[in-house]
Short mmCIF file of C-alpha atoms in Angstrom, two decimals:
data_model
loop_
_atom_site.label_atom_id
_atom_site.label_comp_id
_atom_site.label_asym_id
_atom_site.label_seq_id
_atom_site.Cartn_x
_atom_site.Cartn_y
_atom_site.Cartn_z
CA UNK A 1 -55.30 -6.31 36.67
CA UNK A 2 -52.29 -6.80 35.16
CA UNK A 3 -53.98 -6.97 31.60
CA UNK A 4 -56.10 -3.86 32.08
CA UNK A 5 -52.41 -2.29 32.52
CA UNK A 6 -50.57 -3.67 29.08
CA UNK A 7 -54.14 -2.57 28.09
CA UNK A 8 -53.75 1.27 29.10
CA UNK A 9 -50.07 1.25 28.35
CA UNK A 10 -50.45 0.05 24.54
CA UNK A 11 -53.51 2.63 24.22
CA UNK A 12 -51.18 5.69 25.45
CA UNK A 13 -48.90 4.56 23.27
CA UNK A 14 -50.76 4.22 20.06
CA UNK A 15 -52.41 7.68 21.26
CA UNK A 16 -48.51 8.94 21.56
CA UNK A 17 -47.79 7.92 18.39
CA UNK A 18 -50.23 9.42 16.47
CA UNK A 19 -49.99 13.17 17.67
CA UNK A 20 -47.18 15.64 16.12
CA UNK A 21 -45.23 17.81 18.64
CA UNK A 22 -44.43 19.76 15.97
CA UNK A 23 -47.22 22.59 14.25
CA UNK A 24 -47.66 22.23 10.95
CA UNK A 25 -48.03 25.39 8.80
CA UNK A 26 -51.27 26.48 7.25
CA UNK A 27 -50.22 27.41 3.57
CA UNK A 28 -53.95 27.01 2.30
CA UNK A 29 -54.20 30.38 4.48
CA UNK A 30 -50.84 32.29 3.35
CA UNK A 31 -50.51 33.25 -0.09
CA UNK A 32 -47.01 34.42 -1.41
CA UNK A 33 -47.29 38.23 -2.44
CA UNK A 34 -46.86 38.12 -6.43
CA UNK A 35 -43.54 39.74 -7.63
CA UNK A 36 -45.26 42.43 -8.85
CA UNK A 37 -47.59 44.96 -8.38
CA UNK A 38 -50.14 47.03 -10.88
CA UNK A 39 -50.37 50.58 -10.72
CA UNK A 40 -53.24 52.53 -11.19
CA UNK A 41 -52.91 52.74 -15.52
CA UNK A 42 -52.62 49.19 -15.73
CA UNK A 43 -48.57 48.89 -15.77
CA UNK A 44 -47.26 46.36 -13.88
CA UNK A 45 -44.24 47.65 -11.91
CA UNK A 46 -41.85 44.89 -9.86
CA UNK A 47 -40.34 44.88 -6.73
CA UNK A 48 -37.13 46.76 -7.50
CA UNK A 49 -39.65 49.29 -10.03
CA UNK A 50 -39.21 48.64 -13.54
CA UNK A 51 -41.82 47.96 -15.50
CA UNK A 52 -42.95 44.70 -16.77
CA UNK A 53 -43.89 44.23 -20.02
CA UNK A 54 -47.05 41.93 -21.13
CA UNK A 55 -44.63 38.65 -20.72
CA UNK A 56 -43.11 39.67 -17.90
CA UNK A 57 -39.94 41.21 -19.13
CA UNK A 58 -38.47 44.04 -17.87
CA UNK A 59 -38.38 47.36 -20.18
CA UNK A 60 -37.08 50.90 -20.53
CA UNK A 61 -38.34 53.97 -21.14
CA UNK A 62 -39.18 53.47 -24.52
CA UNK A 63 -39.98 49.59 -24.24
CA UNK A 64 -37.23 47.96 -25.25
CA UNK A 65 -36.17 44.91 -23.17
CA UNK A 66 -33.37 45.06 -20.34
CA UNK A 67 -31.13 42.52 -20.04
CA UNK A 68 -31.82 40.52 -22.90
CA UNK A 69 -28.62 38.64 -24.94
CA UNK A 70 -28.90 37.57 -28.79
CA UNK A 71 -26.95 34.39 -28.05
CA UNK A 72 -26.26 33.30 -31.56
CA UNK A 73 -25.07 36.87 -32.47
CA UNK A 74 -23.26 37.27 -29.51
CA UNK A 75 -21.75 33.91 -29.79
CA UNK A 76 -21.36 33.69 -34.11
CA UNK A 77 -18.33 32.33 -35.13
CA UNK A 78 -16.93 30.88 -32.17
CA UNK A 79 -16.00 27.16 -32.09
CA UNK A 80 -14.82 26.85 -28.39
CA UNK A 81 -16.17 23.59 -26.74
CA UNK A 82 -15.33 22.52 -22.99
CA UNK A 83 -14.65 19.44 -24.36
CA UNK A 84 -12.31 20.05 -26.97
CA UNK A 85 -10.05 16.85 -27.48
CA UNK A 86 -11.83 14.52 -25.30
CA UNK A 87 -12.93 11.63 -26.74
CA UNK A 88 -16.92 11.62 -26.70
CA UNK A 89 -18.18 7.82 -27.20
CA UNK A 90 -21.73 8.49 -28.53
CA UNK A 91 -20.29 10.11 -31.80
CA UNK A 92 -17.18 8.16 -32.11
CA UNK A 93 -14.76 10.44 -31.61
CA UNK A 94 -12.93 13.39 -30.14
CA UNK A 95 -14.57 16.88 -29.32
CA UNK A 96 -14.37 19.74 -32.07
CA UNK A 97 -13.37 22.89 -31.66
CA UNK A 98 -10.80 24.38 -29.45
CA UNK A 99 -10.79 25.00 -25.33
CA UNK A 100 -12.04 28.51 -24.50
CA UNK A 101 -9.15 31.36 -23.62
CA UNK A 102 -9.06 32.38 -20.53
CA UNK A 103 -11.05 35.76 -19.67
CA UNK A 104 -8.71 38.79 -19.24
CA UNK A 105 -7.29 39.51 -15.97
CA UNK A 106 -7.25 35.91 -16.18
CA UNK A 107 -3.90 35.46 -15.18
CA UNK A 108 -3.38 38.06 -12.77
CA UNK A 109 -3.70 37.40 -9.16
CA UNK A 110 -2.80 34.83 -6.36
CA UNK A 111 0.30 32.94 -7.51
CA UNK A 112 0.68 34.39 -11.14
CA UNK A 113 2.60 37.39 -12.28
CA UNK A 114 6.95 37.13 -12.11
CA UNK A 115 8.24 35.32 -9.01
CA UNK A 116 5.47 33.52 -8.51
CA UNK A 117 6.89 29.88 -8.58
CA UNK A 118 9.81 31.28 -6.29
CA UNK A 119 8.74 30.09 -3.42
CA UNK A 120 11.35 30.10 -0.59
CA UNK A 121 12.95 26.98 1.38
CA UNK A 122 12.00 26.86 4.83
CA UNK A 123 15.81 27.75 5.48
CA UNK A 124 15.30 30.49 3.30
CA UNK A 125 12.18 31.66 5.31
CA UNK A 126 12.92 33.61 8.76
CA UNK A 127 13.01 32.40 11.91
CA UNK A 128 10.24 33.13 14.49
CA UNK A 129 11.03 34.30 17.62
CA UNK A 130 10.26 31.21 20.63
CA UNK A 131 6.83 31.66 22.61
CA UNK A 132 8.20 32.68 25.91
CA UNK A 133 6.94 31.26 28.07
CA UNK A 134 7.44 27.84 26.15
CA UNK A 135 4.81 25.79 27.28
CA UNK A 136 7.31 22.73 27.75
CA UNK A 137 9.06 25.03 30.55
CA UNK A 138 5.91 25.74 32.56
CA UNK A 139 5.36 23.54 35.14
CA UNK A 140 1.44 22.62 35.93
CA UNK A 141 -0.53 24.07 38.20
CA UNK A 142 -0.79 22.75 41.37
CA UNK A 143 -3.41 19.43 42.26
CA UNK A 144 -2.66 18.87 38.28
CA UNK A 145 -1.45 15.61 37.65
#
């Protein structure tokens, strides 16, 4: 009897084991919608409507790209490096160039400008009025211990 039992218990428990309480998703059944859409003529259009063109750019009006930066142009004849002055071991020695300026406006904002590193003493600062009732001076509530 008592085997017939350990019997029933270990097969609900191997049965247990093997079923998720969880659902599982069916993705083979959802597809993502694509990011575009094609209009009647052919144009592809995305979800914010400008047109796409045949790589998947976005264009203008008269089919120039939006958006897209000449790097080296944009970027010719600067020699800033993050790095600048650090000492890089796979080359054997320090950084070129020069660390980057900062952006202007740069130095505006919290903690900049004049009076800025004047911060006050706290006996310079003002005194707050006391909490009243302090809650030293309250007694407790009665049955509080």
């Amino acid at each position: 009897m008592a085997a017939r039992r350990i019997m029933a218990a270990t097969l609900g428990v191997s049965m247990l084991a093997a079923c998720d309480p969880l659902p599982q998703p069916l993705y083979s059944e959802t597809t993502p919608p694509p990011a575009y859409r094609a209009q009647p003529g052919g144009v592809r259009v995305d979800n914010e409507g400008f047109q796409l063109d045949p790589e998947g750019y976005r264009i203008d009006k008269s089919g120039a790209r939006i958006g897209m930066i000449d790097v080296p142009a944009k970027t010719a004849g600067d020699n800033s490096n993050a790095v600048a002055g650090y000492y890089i071991s796979n080359i054997g020695a320090d950084a070129p160039g020069r660390v980057a300026s900062p952006s202007e406006g740069a130095g505006s904002g919290v903690g900049m400008g004049p009076g800025a590193m004047n911060v006050p003493t706290p006996a310079q600062m003002p005194q707050q009025a006391p909490i009243a009732p302090a809650p030293g001076n309250v007694p407790p509530p009665a049955g509080y211990r």
